[in-house]
Amino acid sequence: MTGMLVGAVTIGDLADRFGRKIGILVSALLLGFGGVVSAVSPNYYIFLLMRFLTGAGSIGLFQSSVVLAVEFVGTKWRTFTGIIIEIPFALGEAMTGVLAVFIRDWRWLIVAVTAPAFLLVSYTWLMPESVRWLMAQGRRGEARKIIETVGRVNNVEVPRHLLDDHNVEVPTTDGTSSVSASQIELVNEPLHKDKIKTLVDLLRTPKTRMRTCIMFFFLSVCALVYYGLSSNSGSLGGNIFVNFIVIMLIEIPSYIFSFFILDRMGRKGSLSFVFLLGGFSCLISGFIPEGYDWLVVVLSMLGKFGIAAAFAIAFVYSTEIFPTEYRSVGVGACSMCSRLGGILAPFIASLSDIYKPLPLLLMGVLSLVSGGLMVFMPETVGCELPQTLQESESLGSGQSMWYFVCLEHCQKKSSRQENIIEDNV
């Protein structure tokens, strides 16, 4: 977890400076090397160092992939892409439990889990760089070539005016224009790419600072509850392998559920709902009397369902909150904070030795607090991704803190019904 904490920021910064592909390449090498060497470590200290590298590589690989995927599509496919990428993540977690059933030697188990990372080195030649990142760096010629290649492969003709040198809009892979005309300064001023961009820049302006701190808290709670419930799976009773596999597979329906509600309820409504769902499930399960272990298991699964959905939505939301020039740094910092929650998770789970329901009660309260904090965040559904800090600061400036897409839909529906009644009268 400490390796993931450090890797989240350092590899995020690396991806913002040198490209998303470099971030993925370095992460894959760290993950594969750290995993294989840890399996043959001659002593405990070398093992710890290699586990540190493995953690840094694993989180760097995940966040760089998420950022690249979200940046390479337009608004229409952003929700689908940001959520669907989580399903292979859950399958990989469950596969670890399946492999553990058949591979009881921990050394060979580590090799089986981490060695395939070396295959991702081939992505250096197979995968294009992020068009948005290239535009933010002023490398518009390379961005144009990638878009033209995508157009040829998909048998789609890209409008020529979108590729002209004077045009500041970036055509995305689904044919939409995703950078507004307000980005003239970003594209035309080459000095911007020479400026060192750090996390501190996200804390300079009031709105972005508040949102950044809230996102840090969200991801910390997500990881604490997520890994806390996973660590607690061994004390739920029954087969530990089955419990682990099931509590990982329960994430898949949570991701599918997230996909269907994200655009309908909006980011604020969806994230608030799943936080409250996970929080109440954990809180109630903490008060279940002994003898009802099956009910505790069911509520724990429901809690994992809610918090896994919150984790996925929070990562999608973070890619929309932070501007392109700071996106990897911002997402990386959020991921770093989530590692703080991950580090605390096993200690929280061990509090059951003092009072058995205590871990579930703590996780439930923190989830409920997170759900309530959503009122201070902007709604980003359907919005263009911000390119600069100025755009990020003005994001949601016309919204009230109580604005929720789901409530707006209810109000419109109620208004239409009232109009129908009036017409009938």
XYZ file of C-alpha atoms in Angstrom:
425
model
C 0.000 0.000 0.000
C 2.881 2.379 0.670
C 4.249 1.593 -2.777
C 0.843 2.381 -4.261
C 0.767 5.648 -2.329
C 4.131 6.774 -3.728
C 3.506 5.362 -7.210
C 0.145 7.110 -7.529
C 1.770 10.545 -7.389
C 5.125 9.887 -9.056
C 3.774 7.920 -12.006
C 0.870 10.355 -12.340
C 3.360 13.205 -12.595
C 5.447 11.160 -15.055
C 2.382 10.575 -17.250
C 1.583 14.305 -17.283
C 5.142 15.243 -18.213
C 6.058 12.547 -20.736
C 2.757 11.032 -21.834
C 0.244 8.391 -20.838
C 2.101 5.677 -22.783
C 5.283 6.261 -20.768
C 3.260 6.010 -17.570
C 1.853 2.639 -18.652
C 5.258 1.335 -19.803
C 7.063 2.261 -16.567
C 4.193 0.862 -14.468
C 4.167 -2.457 -16.328
C 7.923 -2.877 -15.870
C 7.739 -2.051 -12.155
C 4.825 -4.430 -11.629
C 6.392 -7.346 -13.514
C 9.910 -6.881 -12.129
C 8.803 -6.293 -8.544
C 6.439 -9.260 -8.597
C 8.818 -11.822 -10.091
C 11.805 -10.776 -7.966
C 9.714 -10.760 -4.773
C 8.897 -14.419 -5.444
C 12.596 -15.323 -5.353
C 13.691 -12.837 -2.668
C 16.503 -14.216 -0.490
C 15.329 -12.323 2.607
C 12.431 -10.360 4.016
C 13.918 -6.919 3.333
C 14.342 -7.560 -0.387
C 10.809 -8.945 -0.394
C 9.460 -5.726 1.155
C 11.320 -3.578 -1.376
C 9.952 -5.617 -4.291
C 6.415 -5.452 -2.895
C 6.849 -1.681 -2.742
C 7.745 -1.628 -6.465
C 4.860 -3.964 -7.263
C 2.398 -1.666 -5.511
C 3.761 1.412 -7.297
C 3.530 -0.312 -10.680
C 0.035 -1.714 -10.157
C -1.596 1.597 -9.230
C 0.357 3.489 -11.901
C -0.852 1.030 -14.509
C -4.460 1.336 -13.418
C -4.674 5.123 -13.194
C -2.707 5.737 -16.425
C -5.031 3.346 -18.250
C -8.145 5.036 -16.865
C -6.901 8.520 -17.779
C -5.899 7.451 -21.299
C -9.209 5.691 -21.904
C -11.334 8.629 -20.713
C -9.263 11.173 -22.647
C -9.546 9.228 -25.886
C -13.327 9.388 -26.149
C -15.867 12.188 -26.325
C -18.608 13.066 -23.875
C -21.002 10.471 -25.317
C -18.819 7.484 -24.344
C -17.047 8.858 -21.264
C -19.344 7.168 -18.726
C -19.259 3.816 -20.505
C -15.473 3.845 -20.843
C -14.765 4.988 -17.295
C -17.006 2.315 -15.760
C -16.506 -0.661 -18.076
C -12.740 -0.566 -17.485
C -13.440 -1.552 -13.870
C -14.952 -4.945 -14.790
C -11.634 -6.573 -15.834
C -10.237 -5.150 -12.571
C -12.826 -7.120 -10.560
C -12.258 -10.249 -12.664
C -8.531 -9.999 -11.971
C -9.194 -9.766 -8.239
C -11.465 -12.817 -8.319
C -8.934 -14.713 -10.472
C -6.374 -14.224 -7.693
C -8.670 -16.198 -5.395
C -9.199 -18.896 -8.042
C -5.452 -19.245 -8.635
C -4.882 -19.442 -4.867
C -7.130 -22.525 -4.724
C -4.843 -24.395 -7.136
C -1.454 -22.752 -6.451
C -0.791 -23.085 -2.720
C 2.892 -22.096 -2.958
C 2.882 -18.322 -2.426
C 5.984 -17.802 -4.581
C 4.461 -19.369 -7.670
C 1.187 -17.573 -6.962
C 2.942 -14.189 -7.057
C 4.648 -15.097 -10.349
C 1.335 -16.208 -11.890
C -0.314 -12.928 -10.905
C 2.417 -10.428 -11.837
C 4.505 -11.892 -14.710
C 1.818 -11.183 -17.384
C 2.518 -7.455 -16.843
C 5.568 -7.800 -19.110
C 3.183 -8.426 -22.038
C 1.980 -4.826 -21.678
C 5.342 -3.556 -22.899
C 4.010 -4.298 -26.390
C 1.533 -1.431 -25.883
C 4.414 0.944 -26.571
C 4.061 0.115 -30.256
C 0.394 -0.917 -30.420
C -1.301 1.944 -28.574
C -1.551 5.619 -29.626
C -0.813 8.484 -27.265
C -3.642 10.575 -25.789
C -4.771 13.188 -28.307
C -5.795 15.545 -25.512
C -2.372 15.279 -23.880
C -0.616 15.930 -27.196
C -2.752 19.024 -27.778
C -2.063 20.276 -24.256
C 1.662 19.933 -25.001
C 1.353 21.828 -28.286
C 2.196 18.696 -30.326
C -0.734 19.204 -32.676
C 0.904 17.540 -35.696
C 1.145 14.208 -33.847
C -2.436 14.573 -32.630
C -3.631 15.184 -36.191
C -1.888 12.028 -37.467
C -3.504 9.885 -34.757
C -6.977 11.245 -35.533
C -6.457 10.638 -39.265
C -5.356 7.063 -38.535
C -8.403 6.486 -36.320
C -10.617 7.839 -39.105
C -9.102 5.449 -41.653
C -9.390 2.415 -39.368
C -13.022 3.201 -38.528
C -13.801 4.155 -42.128
C -14.936 7.609 -40.988
C -14.016 10.840 -42.713
C -12.802 13.455 -40.233
C -14.008 16.978 -41.164
C -11.000 18.849 -42.526
C -11.745 22.041 -40.580
C -11.168 20.123 -37.342
C -7.617 19.326 -38.446
C -6.619 22.806 -39.616
C -3.698 24.377 -37.744
C -5.730 27.401 -36.708
C -8.504 25.299 -35.190
C -8.243 24.614 -31.479
C -10.885 21.895 -31.269
C -9.759 18.295 -30.856
C -11.838 15.700 -32.730
C -12.333 12.625 -30.563
C -12.651 9.030 -31.631
C -16.446 9.154 -31.631
C -16.503 12.135 -33.998
C -17.306 14.879 -31.504
C -15.295 18.027 -30.841
C -14.143 18.017 -27.251
C -12.078 21.168 -26.734
C -13.875 24.478 -26.857
C -12.713 27.677 -28.518
C -11.730 29.080 -25.142
C -8.566 26.989 -25.312
C -6.754 29.278 -27.768
C -4.263 30.288 -25.083
C -3.564 26.667 -24.153
C -2.786 25.601 -27.722
C -1.121 28.712 -29.084
C 1.160 29.482 -26.137
C 4.100 27.053 -26.196
C 5.365 28.442 -22.895
C 2.631 26.539 -21.075
C 4.257 23.205 -21.739
C 7.506 24.406 -20.147
C 5.820 25.216 -16.841
C 6.286 22.565 -14.167
C 2.822 21.443 -13.091
C 2.477 20.182 -9.535
C -0.244 19.206 -7.093
C 0.214 22.537 -5.308
C -1.337 24.314 -8.323
C -4.630 22.513 -7.636
C -4.704 24.060 -4.160
C -4.176 27.691 -5.178
C -7.772 28.612 -6.091
C -10.688 28.299 -3.611
C -13.176 26.112 -5.495
C -10.605 23.756 -6.974
C -8.903 23.492 -3.564
C -12.145 22.548 -1.813
C -13.090 20.022 -4.492
C -9.616 18.523 -4.489
C -9.675 18.046 -0.704
C -13.150 16.488 -0.829
C -12.014 14.105 -3.585
C -9.052 13.147 -1.395
C -11.455 12.310 1.434
C -13.783 10.378 -0.900
C -11.017 8.146 -2.215
C -9.586 7.580 1.275
C -12.974 6.397 2.528
C -13.532 4.282 -0.588
C -10.262 2.426 -0.108
C -10.686 2.062 3.657
C -14.146 0.508 3.314
C -13.275 -1.420 0.135
C -10.171 -3.105 1.555
C -11.649 -3.216 5.045
C -14.554 -5.359 3.845
C -12.151 -7.492 1.795
C -9.921 -8.014 4.849
C -12.995 -8.795 6.924
C -14.099 -11.532 4.477
C -12.038 -14.110 6.405
C -14.078 -13.507 9.570
C -17.472 -13.848 7.894
C -17.577 -17.616 8.355
C -17.525 -20.354 5.731
C -14.848 -21.023 3.113
C -12.307 -18.179 2.975
C -11.601 -18.735 -0.747
C -15.297 -18.692 -1.665
C -15.921 -15.606 0.466
C -13.002 -13.777 -1.153
C -14.033 -14.681 -4.705
C -17.694 -13.779 -4.138
C -16.913 -10.469 -2.433
C -14.760 -9.569 -5.456
C -17.297 -10.714 -8.066
C -20.032 -8.654 -6.394
C -18.209 -5.636 -7.814
C -19.179 -6.510 -11.394
C -22.945 -5.946 -10.949
C -22.082 -2.799 -8.985
C -20.142 -1.449 -11.989
C -22.971 -2.324 -14.380
C -25.392 -0.633 -11.995
C -23.128 2.426 -11.912
C -23.127 2.636 -15.690
C -26.917 2.703 -15.881
C -27.389 5.357 -13.185
C -24.413 7.668 -13.835
C -25.972 9.664 -16.668
C -29.531 9.374 -15.373
C -28.835 10.456 -11.788
C -25.732 12.486 -12.588
C -22.344 12.202 -10.889
C -23.496 13.883 -7.672
C -26.674 11.862 -7.252
C -25.046 8.551 -8.180
C -22.026 8.963 -5.917
C -24.133 10.171 -3.017
C -26.562 7.249 -3.419
C -23.924 4.476 -3.486
C -22.033 6.022 -0.546
C -25.250 6.066 1.483
C -26.105 2.522 0.355
C -22.716 1.212 1.451
C -22.801 3.243 4.658
C -26.226 2.094 5.821
C -25.425 -1.534 4.915
C -22.259 -1.511 7.027
C -23.941 0.378 9.854
C -26.930 -1.966 10.068
C -24.776 -5.100 9.841
C -22.871 -3.858 12.890
C -26.040 -4.137 14.994
C -27.050 -7.633 13.843
C -27.057 -9.965 16.879
C -24.973 -13.136 16.959
C -26.532 -16.173 15.322
C -27.463 -14.291 12.139
C -24.155 -14.687 10.325
C -25.901 -15.109 6.978
C -27.510 -11.680 7.352
C -24.139 -10.092 8.215
C -22.666 -11.701 5.069
C -25.539 -10.400 2.912
C -25.254 -6.860 4.294
C -21.455 -6.962 3.921
C -21.898 -7.950 0.287
C -24.366 -5.087 -0.166
C -21.865 -2.746 1.479
C -19.130 -3.947 -0.880
C -21.583 -3.453 -3.777
C -22.117 0.177 -2.789
C -18.509 1.043 -2.017
C -17.184 -0.657 -5.181
C -19.628 1.438 -7.191
C -18.485 4.533 -5.282
C -14.844 3.692 -6.032
C -15.555 3.374 -9.761
C -17.703 6.517 -9.958
C -15.186 8.519 -7.904
C -12.396 7.685 -10.362
C -14.575 8.697 -13.329
C -15.596 11.853 -11.475
C -11.974 12.747 -10.672
C -11.026 12.624 -14.368
C -13.795 15.171 -15.034
C -12.994 17.494 -12.123
C -9.312 18.008 -12.900
C -8.119 19.810 -16.067
C -6.165 18.020 -18.801
C -2.839 19.635 -17.886
C -3.181 18.386 -14.290
C -5.390 15.325 -14.773
C -2.826 12.597 -14.132
C -1.396 14.537 -11.189
C -4.878 15.053 -9.742
C -6.048 11.470 -10.272
C -2.687 10.271 -8.954
C -3.037 12.375 -5.803
C -6.558 11.004 -5.268
C -5.188 7.510 -5.718
C -2.409 8.345 -3.235
C -5.007 9.365 -0.653
C -6.928 6.166 -1.295
C -3.752 4.274 -0.349
C -3.863 5.985 3.051
C -7.267 4.397 3.488
C -5.873 1.093 2.230
C -3.024 1.250 4.759
C -5.519 1.855 7.581
C -7.960 -0.838 6.407
C -6.344 -3.905 8.049
C -5.936 -1.967 11.299
C -9.609 -0.982 11.197
C -10.555 -4.610 10.515
C -8.468 -5.710 13.540
C -10.632 -3.548 15.820
C -13.088 -6.461 15.820
C -10.856 -7.968 18.538
C -11.964 -5.112 20.812
C -15.611 -4.997 19.734
C -16.711 -7.197 16.836
C -19.110 -4.722 15.111
C -16.697 -1.756 15.503
C -15.039 -2.009 12.023
C -18.408 -2.104 10.261
C -19.736 0.792 12.359
C -16.718 2.993 11.576
C -16.851 2.191 7.865
C -20.574 2.891 7.804
C -20.257 6.317 9.449
C -17.427 7.420 7.127
C -19.433 6.347 4.071
C -22.468 8.328 5.232
C -20.329 11.444 5.773
C -18.947 11.075 2.243
C -22.444 10.847 0.810
C -23.395 14.081 2.553
C -20.325 15.968 1.277
C -21.509 15.581 -2.315
C -23.614 18.741 -1.957
C -20.391 20.779 -2.162
C -19.345 19.258 -5.502
C -20.357 20.327 -9.037
C -22.370 18.213 -11.444
C -20.251 17.247 -14.478
C -22.545 14.968 -16.486
C -22.542 16.087 -20.133
C -19.902 18.767 -19.500
C -16.764 19.088 -21.584
C -13.568 18.064 -19.813
C -11.793 21.184 -18.498
C -8.443 21.866 -20.155
C -7.011 24.554 -17.851
C -7.149 25.465 -14.174
C -9.354 28.444 -15.035
C -11.943 26.184 -16.633
C -11.761 23.762 -13.719
C -12.368 26.643 -11.289
C -15.457 27.812 -13.202
C -16.880 24.283 -13.568
C -20.421 24.216 -12.225
C -20.407 27.967 -11.507
C -24.060 28.257 -12.531
C -25.232 25.455 -10.240
C -26.507 25.656 -6.693
C -25.041 23.314 -4.087
C -28.383 21.464 -3.973
C -28.458 20.871 -7.718
C -28.920 17.178 -8.552
C -29.770 15.873 -12.015
C -32.156 13.296 -10.559
C -34.086 16.001 -8.672
C -34.247 18.147 -11.809
C -35.757 15.231 -13.728
C -38.350 14.714 -10.979
C -39.238 18.417 -11.026
C -39.636 18.391 -14.820
C -41.805 15.272 -14.639
C -43.949 16.826 -11.922
C -44.257 20.029 -13.968
C -45.350 18.079 -17.059
C -47.990 16.211 -15.027
C -49.325 19.496 -13.622
C -49.549 20.931 -17.144
C -51.472 17.857 -18.325
C -53.917 18.184 -15.424
C -54.415 21.891 -16.155
C -55.006 21.154 -19.852
C -57.580 18.496 -18.959
C -59.341 20.851 -16.572
